[in-house]
Short mmCIF file of C-alpha atoms in Angstrom, two decimals:
data_model
loop_
_atom_site.label_atom_id
_atom_site.label_comp_id
_atom_site.label_asym_id
_atom_site.label_seq_id
_atom_site.Cartn_x
_atom_site.Cartn_y
_atom_site.Cartn_z
CA MET A 948 65.13 114.16 96.28
CA ASN A 949 66.98 111.09 97.56
CA GLU A 950 66.02 109.19 94.40
CA GLU A 951 67.26 112.14 92.22
CA LYS A 952 70.53 112.03 94.12
CA GLN A 953 70.98 108.30 93.52
CA VAL A 954 70.42 108.76 89.77
CA VAL A 955 73.09 111.44 89.57
CA ASP A 956 75.57 109.86 92.00
CA LYS A 957 76.43 106.51 90.50
CA ASP A 958 79.30 106.18 93.04
CA TYR A 959 76.96 106.42 96.01
CA GLN A 960 79.19 108.67 98.15
CA ASP A 961 76.62 109.00 100.91
CA ALA A 962 74.40 105.89 100.57
CA ALA A 963 74.46 102.12 100.20
CA VAL A 964 74.69 100.81 96.59
CA PRO A 965 71.24 99.46 95.76
CA GLN A 966 70.72 96.04 94.29
CA SER A 967 69.64 97.53 90.99
CA ASP A 968 73.17 99.00 90.44
CA ARG A 969 75.27 95.99 91.58
CA ARG A 970 77.73 94.55 89.12
CA SER A 971 78.31 91.00 87.70
CA THR A 972 80.78 88.64 89.32
CA MET A 973 83.04 88.79 86.31
CA THR A 974 83.07 92.67 86.44
CA MET A 975 83.93 92.54 90.17
CA PHE A 976 86.73 90.11 89.56
CA MET A 977 88.24 92.25 86.81
CA ILE A 978 88.04 95.43 89.01
CA MET A 979 89.69 93.64 91.93
CA MET A 980 92.36 92.08 89.72
CA GLY A 981 93.22 95.51 88.25
CA PHE A 982 93.42 96.87 91.76
CA THR A 983 96.08 94.28 92.75
CA PHE A 984 98.21 94.81 89.63
CA PHE A 985 100.71 97.18 91.20
CA SER A 986 104.39 97.68 90.20
CA ALA A 987 105.49 98.18 93.90
CA SER A 988 104.53 94.48 94.45
CA MET A 989 107.14 93.62 91.69
CA TRP A 990 109.70 95.54 93.65
CA ALA A 991 108.78 93.50 96.72
CA GLY A 992 109.14 90.38 94.63
CA LYS A 993 112.69 91.38 93.78
CA THR A 994 113.41 91.73 97.49
CA LEU A 995 112.27 88.18 98.18
CA ALA A 996 114.19 86.76 95.28
CA ASP A 997 117.37 88.49 96.51
CA GLY A 998 117.07 86.71 99.90
CA MET A 999 115.33 83.36 99.38
CA ASP A 1000 115.58 80.12 97.55
CA PHE A 1001 112.65 79.08 95.47
CA THR A 1002 111.00 76.80 98.03
CA ASN A 1003 111.04 79.51 100.64
CA PHE A 1004 109.89 82.16 98.17
CA VAL A 1005 106.81 80.07 97.24
CA SER A 1006 106.23 79.34 100.92
CA ALA A 1007 106.29 83.07 101.83
CA LEU A 1008 104.09 83.90 98.91
CA LEU A 1009 101.43 81.26 99.86
CA ILE A 1010 101.45 82.21 103.61
CA GLY A 1011 101.47 85.98 102.98
CA GLY A 1012 98.95 85.74 100.13
CA PHE A 1013 96.61 83.62 102.23
CA ILE A 1014 96.66 86.12 105.18
CA LEU A 1015 96.25 89.06 102.89
CA SER A 1016 93.38 87.42 101.04
CA LEU A 1017 91.60 86.60 104.40
CA TYR A 1018 91.90 90.24 105.42
CA THR A 1019 90.72 91.75 102.18
CA GLY A 1020 88.09 88.98 101.78
CA ALA A 1021 86.57 89.89 105.18
CA LEU A 1022 86.43 93.57 104.16
CA GLY A 1023 85.01 92.48 100.75
CA TYR A 1024 82.18 90.63 102.50
CA VAL A 1025 81.25 93.48 104.71
CA GLY A 1026 81.35 95.96 101.83
CA ALA A 1027 79.20 93.76 99.59
CA LYS A 1028 76.76 92.70 102.31
CA THR A 1029 76.10 96.43 103.41
CA GLY A 1030 76.70 98.15 100.11
CA LEU A 1031 78.66 100.81 102.03
CA SER A 1032 81.97 102.39 101.22
CA LEU A 1033 84.99 102.18 103.58
CA ASP A 1034 84.19 105.65 104.80
CA LEU A 1035 80.50 104.96 105.49
CA LEU A 1036 81.44 101.83 107.29
CA ALA A 1037 83.88 103.80 109.41
CA ARG A 1038 81.09 106.15 110.36
CA LYS A 1039 79.28 103.08 111.88
CA ALA A 1040 82.41 101.80 113.69
CA PHE A 1041 84.21 105.00 114.58
CA GLY A 1042 81.41 107.46 114.85
CA ILE A 1043 80.69 110.42 112.45
CA LYS A 1044 83.69 112.54 113.36
CA GLY A 1045 85.70 109.52 114.51
CA SER A 1046 85.53 108.26 110.93
CA TYR A 1047 87.68 111.30 109.89
CA LEU A 1048 90.68 109.37 111.21
CA PRO A 1049 90.46 106.37 108.85
CA SER A 1050 89.30 108.59 106.02
CA PHE A 1051 92.39 110.74 106.36
CA MET A 1052 94.65 107.82 106.67
CA ILE A 1053 93.31 106.09 103.59
CA SER A 1054 93.24 109.29 101.55
CA PHE A 1055 96.71 110.34 102.52
CA THR A 1056 98.19 106.93 101.72
CA GLN A 1057 96.34 106.35 98.41
CA ILE A 1058 97.15 109.83 97.12
CA GLY A 1059 100.74 109.12 98.09
CA TRP A 1060 100.80 105.82 96.10
CA PHE A 1061 99.10 107.52 93.20
CA GLY A 1062 102.03 109.98 92.97
CA VAL A 1063 104.60 107.17 93.43
CA GLY A 1064 102.87 105.19 90.73
CA LEU A 1065 102.97 108.08 88.23
CA ALA A 1066 106.84 108.32 88.82
CA MET A 1067 107.26 104.54 88.53
CA PHE A 1068 105.83 104.89 84.95
CA ALA A 1069 107.31 108.20 83.84
CA ILE A 1070 110.84 107.93 85.14
CA PRO A 1071 111.84 104.57 83.43
CA VAL A 1072 109.97 105.30 80.22
CA ALA A 1073 111.47 108.78 79.90
CA LYS A 1074 114.90 107.40 80.66
CA VAL A 1075 114.72 104.89 77.83
CA LEU A 1076 113.28 107.32 75.36
CA LEU A 1077 115.16 110.58 76.31
CA GLY A 1078 117.92 109.71 78.66
CA ASN A 1079 117.97 111.32 82.13
CA SER A 1080 116.10 114.48 81.03
CA GLU A 1081 114.34 115.92 83.97
CA THR A 1082 112.05 117.88 81.70
CA ALA A 1083 110.97 114.69 79.89
CA GLN A 1084 110.23 112.99 83.18
CA LEU A 1085 108.13 115.83 84.49
CA GLY A 1086 106.36 116.10 81.23
CA LEU A 1087 105.43 112.44 81.17
CA VAL A 1088 104.37 112.64 84.80
CA ALA A 1089 101.99 115.43 83.98
CA LEU A 1090 100.64 113.69 80.91
CA ALA A 1091 100.02 110.41 82.82
CA GLY A 1092 98.66 112.27 85.82
CA VAL A 1093 95.96 114.07 83.65
CA CYS A 1094 95.01 110.80 81.93
CA MET A 1095 94.68 108.77 85.12
CA THR A 1096 92.94 111.54 86.98
CA GLY A 1097 90.53 112.04 84.17
CA THR A 1098 89.41 108.37 84.22
CA ALA A 1099 89.22 108.30 87.93
CA TYR A 1100 86.91 111.29 87.86
CA PHE A 1101 84.16 109.23 86.18
CA GLY A 1102 84.19 106.72 89.01
CA ILE A 1103 83.22 103.00 88.98
CA GLN A 1104 82.14 103.05 85.29
CA SER A 1105 85.58 104.03 84.02
CA LEU A 1106 87.37 101.78 86.60
CA THR A 1107 85.38 98.86 85.09
CA ALA A 1108 86.30 99.72 81.49
CA ILE A 1109 90.04 100.15 82.20
CA SER A 1110 90.06 96.86 84.27
CA TYR A 1111 88.54 94.92 81.31
CA ILE A 1112 91.33 96.22 79.03
CA ALA A 1113 94.23 96.11 81.41
CA VAL A 1114 93.82 92.89 83.32
CA PRO A 1115 94.06 90.47 80.40
CA ALA A 1116 96.69 92.54 78.60
CA VAL A 1117 99.03 92.72 81.61
CA ALA A 1118 98.51 89.09 82.60
CA VAL A 1119 99.07 87.73 79.05
CA LEU A 1120 101.92 90.01 77.88
CA GLY A 1121 103.61 89.92 81.23
CA SER A 1122 103.52 86.16 81.39
CA ILE A 1123 104.90 85.93 77.78
CA ALA A 1124 107.88 88.21 78.72
CA MET A 1125 108.52 86.26 81.85
CA ILE A 1126 108.58 82.97 79.98
CA MET A 1127 110.86 84.49 77.32
CA ALA A 1128 113.25 85.58 79.99
CA ILE A 1129 113.33 82.08 81.51
CA ASN A 1130 113.86 80.46 78.09
CA GLY A 1131 116.70 82.81 77.43
CA GLY A 1132 118.59 82.04 80.62
CA ASN A 1133 121.15 79.30 81.20
CA ALA A 1134 119.56 77.85 84.29
CA SER A 1135 116.23 76.73 85.70
CA VAL A 1136 114.17 79.00 87.98
CA ILE A 1137 115.10 76.86 91.03
CA GLU A 1138 118.82 77.17 90.14
CA GLN A 1139 118.58 80.90 89.63
CA PHE A 1140 116.88 81.36 92.94
CA ALA A 1141 119.48 79.27 94.61
CA LYS A 1142 122.26 81.68 93.66
CA SER A 1143 120.80 84.43 95.79
CA GLY A 1144 121.27 82.34 98.95
CA ASN A 1145 118.72 82.01 101.75
CA GLN A 1146 119.29 85.02 104.11
CA MET A 1147 115.53 85.84 104.61
CA GLY A 1148 113.20 83.79 106.74
CA ILE A 1149 109.82 82.65 105.51
CA ILE A 1150 107.89 84.77 108.18
CA ALA A 1151 109.86 87.80 107.16
CA GLY A 1152 109.07 87.08 103.52
CA ALA A 1153 105.40 86.57 104.32
CA GLY A 1154 105.43 89.93 106.11
CA ILE A 1155 106.67 91.59 102.93
CA VAL A 1156 103.94 89.94 100.85
CA ILE A 1157 101.25 91.13 103.33
CA GLY A 1158 102.77 94.60 103.72
CA SER A 1159 103.06 95.08 99.92
CA PHE A 1160 99.37 95.80 99.51
CA VAL A 1161 97.62 95.59 102.84
CA SER A 1162 97.16 99.44 102.92
CA GLY A 1163 95.44 99.48 99.54
CA GLY A 1164 93.53 96.33 100.53
CA THR A 1165 92.02 98.28 103.42
CA ALA A 1166 89.96 100.23 100.72
CA THR A 1167 88.41 97.00 99.41
CA PRO A 1168 84.82 97.86 100.49
CA ASN A 1169 84.90 100.89 98.18
CA PHE A 1170 84.72 98.44 95.28
CA SER A 1171 83.26 95.20 96.72
CA ARG A 1172 80.03 97.16 97.64
CA PHE A 1173 79.14 96.94 93.97
CA ALA A 1174 79.11 93.07 94.14
CA LYS A 1175 75.80 91.21 93.84
CA ASP A 1176 75.95 89.84 97.36
CA GLY A 1177 78.38 89.03 100.25
CA LYS A 1178 79.43 85.71 98.70
CA ALA A 1179 80.37 87.30 95.40
CA GLY A 1180 82.14 90.18 97.12
CA THR A 1181 84.19 87.73 99.27
CA TRP A 1182 85.33 85.29 96.59
CA THR A 1183 86.05 87.77 93.92
CA THR A 1184 88.21 89.62 96.38
CA VAL A 1185 90.00 86.62 97.80
CA ILE A 1186 90.76 85.05 94.41
CA ALA A 1187 91.78 88.37 92.78
CA PHE A 1188 94.12 89.33 95.58
CA PHE A 1189 95.73 85.97 95.79
CA ILE A 1190 96.26 85.57 92.03
CA GLY A 1191 97.00 89.16 91.22
CA ASN A 1192 99.41 89.87 94.01
CA SER A 1193 101.21 86.56 93.46
CA LEU A 1194 101.59 87.29 89.76
CA MET A 1195 103.18 90.63 90.45
CA PHE A 1196 105.58 88.95 92.80
CA PHE A 1197 106.61 86.32 90.28
CA PHE A 1198 107.08 89.03 87.60
CA GLY A 1199 109.36 91.00 89.99
CA ALA A 1200 111.26 87.94 91.23
CA VAL A 1201 111.93 86.60 87.70
CA SER A 1202 113.13 90.01 86.45
CA SER A 1203 115.59 90.04 89.34
CA ILE A 1204 117.10 86.61 88.91
CA TYR A 1205 117.37 86.56 85.11
CA VAL A 1206 117.98 90.06 83.83
CA GLY A 1207 118.23 92.34 86.91
CA GLY A 1208 116.06 95.35 87.58
CA ASN A 1209 112.86 95.76 89.62
CA ASP A 1210 109.90 94.80 87.37
CA ILE A 1211 108.67 93.25 84.14
CA PHE A 1212 109.26 96.62 82.30
CA GLU A 1213 112.98 96.06 82.50
CA VAL A 1214 112.64 92.36 81.47
CA MET A 1215 110.82 93.53 78.35
CA ILE A 1216 113.38 96.22 77.61
CA ASN A 1217 116.13 93.66 77.78
CA LEU A 1218 114.18 91.47 75.49
CA GLY A 1219 113.80 94.25 72.94
CA LEU A 1220 110.08 94.70 73.59
CA PHE A 1221 110.00 98.44 74.31
CA TRP A 1222 106.52 99.41 73.29
CA MET A 1223 105.07 96.24 74.83
CA ALA A 1224 106.92 97.21 78.01
CA VAL A 1225 105.38 100.65 77.98
CA LEU A 1226 101.89 99.25 77.39
CA VAL A 1227 102.17 96.71 80.26
CA LEU A 1228 103.70 99.11 82.71
CA GLY A 1229 101.26 101.90 81.87
CA LEU A 1230 98.24 99.67 82.12
CA ASN A 1231 99.47 97.99 85.29
CA ILE A 1232 99.87 101.32 87.12
CA TRP A 1233 96.74 102.86 85.58
CA THR A 1234 94.40 100.40 87.12
CA THR A 1235 95.84 100.68 90.60
CA ASN A 1236 96.22 104.41 90.43
CA ASP A 1237 92.67 104.97 89.41
CA ASN A 1238 91.40 102.81 92.29
CA ALA A 1239 93.73 104.68 94.69
CA LEU A 1240 92.52 108.11 93.53
CA TYR A 1241 88.86 106.96 93.76
CA SER A 1242 89.42 105.93 97.39
CA GLY A 1243 91.23 109.16 98.13
CA GLY A 1244 88.40 111.15 96.75
CA LEU A 1245 85.78 109.28 98.80
CA GLY A 1246 87.88 109.73 101.97
CA LEU A 1247 88.26 113.47 101.52
CA ALA A 1248 84.57 113.71 100.70
CA ASN A 1249 83.64 112.16 104.05
CA ILE A 1250 85.91 114.52 105.85
CA THR A 1251 84.87 117.77 104.06
CA GLY A 1252 81.27 117.02 103.09
CA LEU A 1253 82.07 117.98 99.45
CA GLY A 1254 81.42 115.99 96.40
CA LYS A 1255 83.72 113.11 95.46
CA LYS A 1256 84.37 114.14 91.88
CA PRO A 1257 86.00 117.55 92.58
CA LEU A 1258 88.02 115.96 95.32
CA VAL A 1259 89.33 113.31 92.96
CA LEU A 1260 90.61 116.17 90.81
CA VAL A 1261 92.20 117.87 93.76
CA SER A 1262 93.82 114.50 94.86
CA GLY A 1263 95.00 113.96 91.31
CA ILE A 1264 96.65 117.39 91.12
CA ILE A 1265 98.34 116.90 94.45
CA GLY A 1266 99.65 113.51 93.57
CA THR A 1267 100.82 114.60 90.11
CA VAL A 1268 102.58 117.72 91.34
CA LEU A 1269 104.39 115.81 94.18
CA ALA A 1270 104.96 112.60 92.17
CA VAL A 1271 108.73 112.74 91.70
CA TRP A 1272 109.35 114.02 95.24
CA LEU A 1273 107.11 111.22 96.60
CA TYR A 1274 108.98 108.70 94.55
CA ASN A 1275 112.42 109.86 95.83
CA ASN A 1276 111.50 110.62 99.46
CA PHE A 1277 108.30 109.09 100.58
CA CYS A 1278 108.42 105.30 100.03
CA GLY A 1279 109.67 104.74 103.54
CA TRP A 1280 106.77 106.78 105.08
CA LEU A 1281 104.29 104.95 102.91
CA SER A 1282 105.75 101.58 104.05
CA MET A 1283 105.22 102.68 107.66
CA LEU A 1284 101.60 103.57 106.86
CA ASN A 1285 101.18 100.10 105.35
CA ALA A 1286 101.42 98.78 108.92
CA THR A 1287 99.12 101.57 110.17
CA LEU A 1288 96.10 100.94 108.13
CA PRO A 1289 95.21 97.24 108.94
CA PRO A 1290 93.90 98.07 112.41
CA VAL A 1291 91.30 100.25 110.60
CA GLY A 1292 90.04 97.35 108.55
CA ALA A 1293 90.18 94.92 111.49
CA ILE A 1294 88.04 97.17 113.69
CA ILE A 1295 85.48 97.74 110.85
CA VAL A 1296 85.11 93.99 110.28
CA LEU A 1297 84.90 93.26 114.07
CA SER A 1298 82.40 96.06 114.56
CA TYR A 1299 80.24 94.67 111.81
CA TYR A 1300 80.00 91.28 113.41
CA MET A 1301 79.39 92.72 116.80
CA ASN A 1302 76.76 95.25 115.66
CA GLU A 1303 75.46 93.80 112.34
CA GLU A 1304 71.88 95.33 112.75
CA LYS A 1305 73.38 98.80 113.06
CA PHE A 1306 75.39 98.35 109.87
CA MET A 1307 72.38 97.05 107.92
CA ASP A 1308 70.08 99.87 109.03
CA ALA A 1309 70.62 103.11 107.11
CA ASN A 1310 68.79 105.10 109.80
CA SER A 1311 70.64 103.70 112.81
CA GLU A 1312 71.95 106.15 115.35
CA GLU A 1313 75.68 106.92 114.91
CA LYS A 1314 77.96 108.13 117.67
CA THR A 1315 79.99 111.30 117.28
CA VAL A 1316 83.25 109.49 118.18
CA ASP A 1317 83.84 105.93 119.34
CA TRP A 1318 86.98 106.58 121.27
CA PHE A 1319 87.75 102.84 121.76
CA ALA A 1320 87.87 102.46 118.02
CA VAL A 1321 90.11 105.47 117.69
CA VAL A 1322 92.45 104.45 120.46
CA GLY A 1323 92.52 100.87 118.99
CA VAL A 1324 93.81 102.28 115.70
CA ILE A 1325 96.46 104.43 117.43
CA LEU A 1326 97.68 101.59 119.73
CA GLY A 1327 97.54 99.05 116.90
CA ALA A 1328 99.59 101.38 114.62
CA PHE A 1329 102.11 102.01 117.31
CA VAL A 1330 102.66 98.32 118.04
CA ALA A 1331 102.75 97.42 114.31
CA ASN A 1332 105.60 99.90 113.76
CA LYS A 1333 107.58 99.32 116.97
CA LEU A 1334 107.28 95.63 117.76
CA PRO A 1335 110.36 93.98 116.35
CA TRP A 1336 109.04 90.41 115.93
CA GLY A 1337 106.21 88.73 114.06
CA VAL A 1338 104.26 90.30 111.17
CA ALA A 1339 103.63 94.02 111.63
CA ALA A 1340 100.15 94.11 110.06
CA ILE A 1341 98.90 91.25 112.18
CA ASN A 1342 100.41 92.57 115.31
CA GLY A 1343 98.53 95.80 114.79
CA MET A 1344 95.27 94.21 113.99
CA VAL A 1345 95.33 91.97 117.12
CA VAL A 1346 96.14 94.97 119.35
CA ALA A 1347 93.37 97.11 117.86
CA CYS A 1348 90.76 94.37 118.10
CA VAL A 1349 91.55 93.61 121.74
CA CYS A 1350 91.29 97.36 122.57
CA TYR A 1351 87.96 97.60 120.70
CA VAL A 1352 86.40 94.56 122.31
CA ILE A 1353 87.36 95.64 125.82
CA GLY A 1354 86.05 99.08 125.07
CA GLN A 1355 82.70 97.77 123.81
CA LYS A 1356 82.23 95.51 126.78
CA PHE A 1357 83.19 98.38 129.15
CA SER A 1358 80.75 100.83 127.48
CA LYS A 1359 77.88 98.45 127.81
#
């Protein structure tokens, strides 16, 4: 019966991905690159460009990208080494019912970003095509929601196909538009950055780089578990996150300093490349949204015990119905959650290295709730959101890890 289930369930909701169904390094790289291509990172790039000169912008991007890559790379290694999803890893670290906390957090956040992503696509496209028609916006949100939910429903296979199409298209067309914008300007990139002044510090800028995608990055094991081995899972994740996130920041920064606006879509519109802009924006959001919905479905499946596929549909419907409201009202809450999720990933990685045998044994005994892991996440999230100095995500991870280590020593 177990073998029959593995044949049917190609996304391995309840089991480790076997070696026979692992993917090539190139496929994993494409999936992870598509995951990091997210328009919200372009908005964050604009924020950095508005407050930094070019040298500090690059410094913040390098520091933040390095830390973000280390975090996701560690999760990528654990996912690939064990073959387990984030939620199955959470069962090992937090206990069976304790895992409901990280599963709920990742599902809630990713469904929220899915809805925001739909509106990021529909609102600007509808505005250019049909003015400020609310009906047009809602119609385009619904159409995009159906398409993206439909592909997420088919799991890792459709994520792979879309990534192979979207990653080269977004990278090439986006880079061409960025170069055209620079060539059409009357000053160099360094000179354009200098006009914005230097009001933001490098550490603050690095914190924005980390926070831009650290919540999504926590779901890395959901995809890296399909890598051939731990080495492939680590390096494809590290390189993809560093390159992909940096490219999004550059797209957003250049759009701001040369033509205004938030992202490469507006750059292309100002260059008279409307349909190219729609293609790039749509593919860019599609890859990340499918990954977000996939993670949301896995998280809800862990909580409810139901199948992933119907819960992907439920998640897609919720995100689509609430898309415009999420876009207008929820970005602040989602930013807060960006600082809340890193303690989850930190505890999972730490727990793996402290209890590797338990993670590698499919039949190992699992606690009902590991309260030290749960309390670690709660305290880490509190500190990350309240401490006024340093980098929020790092502050939260440090507190969570200290709490977890003390708890494990105490329990022994």
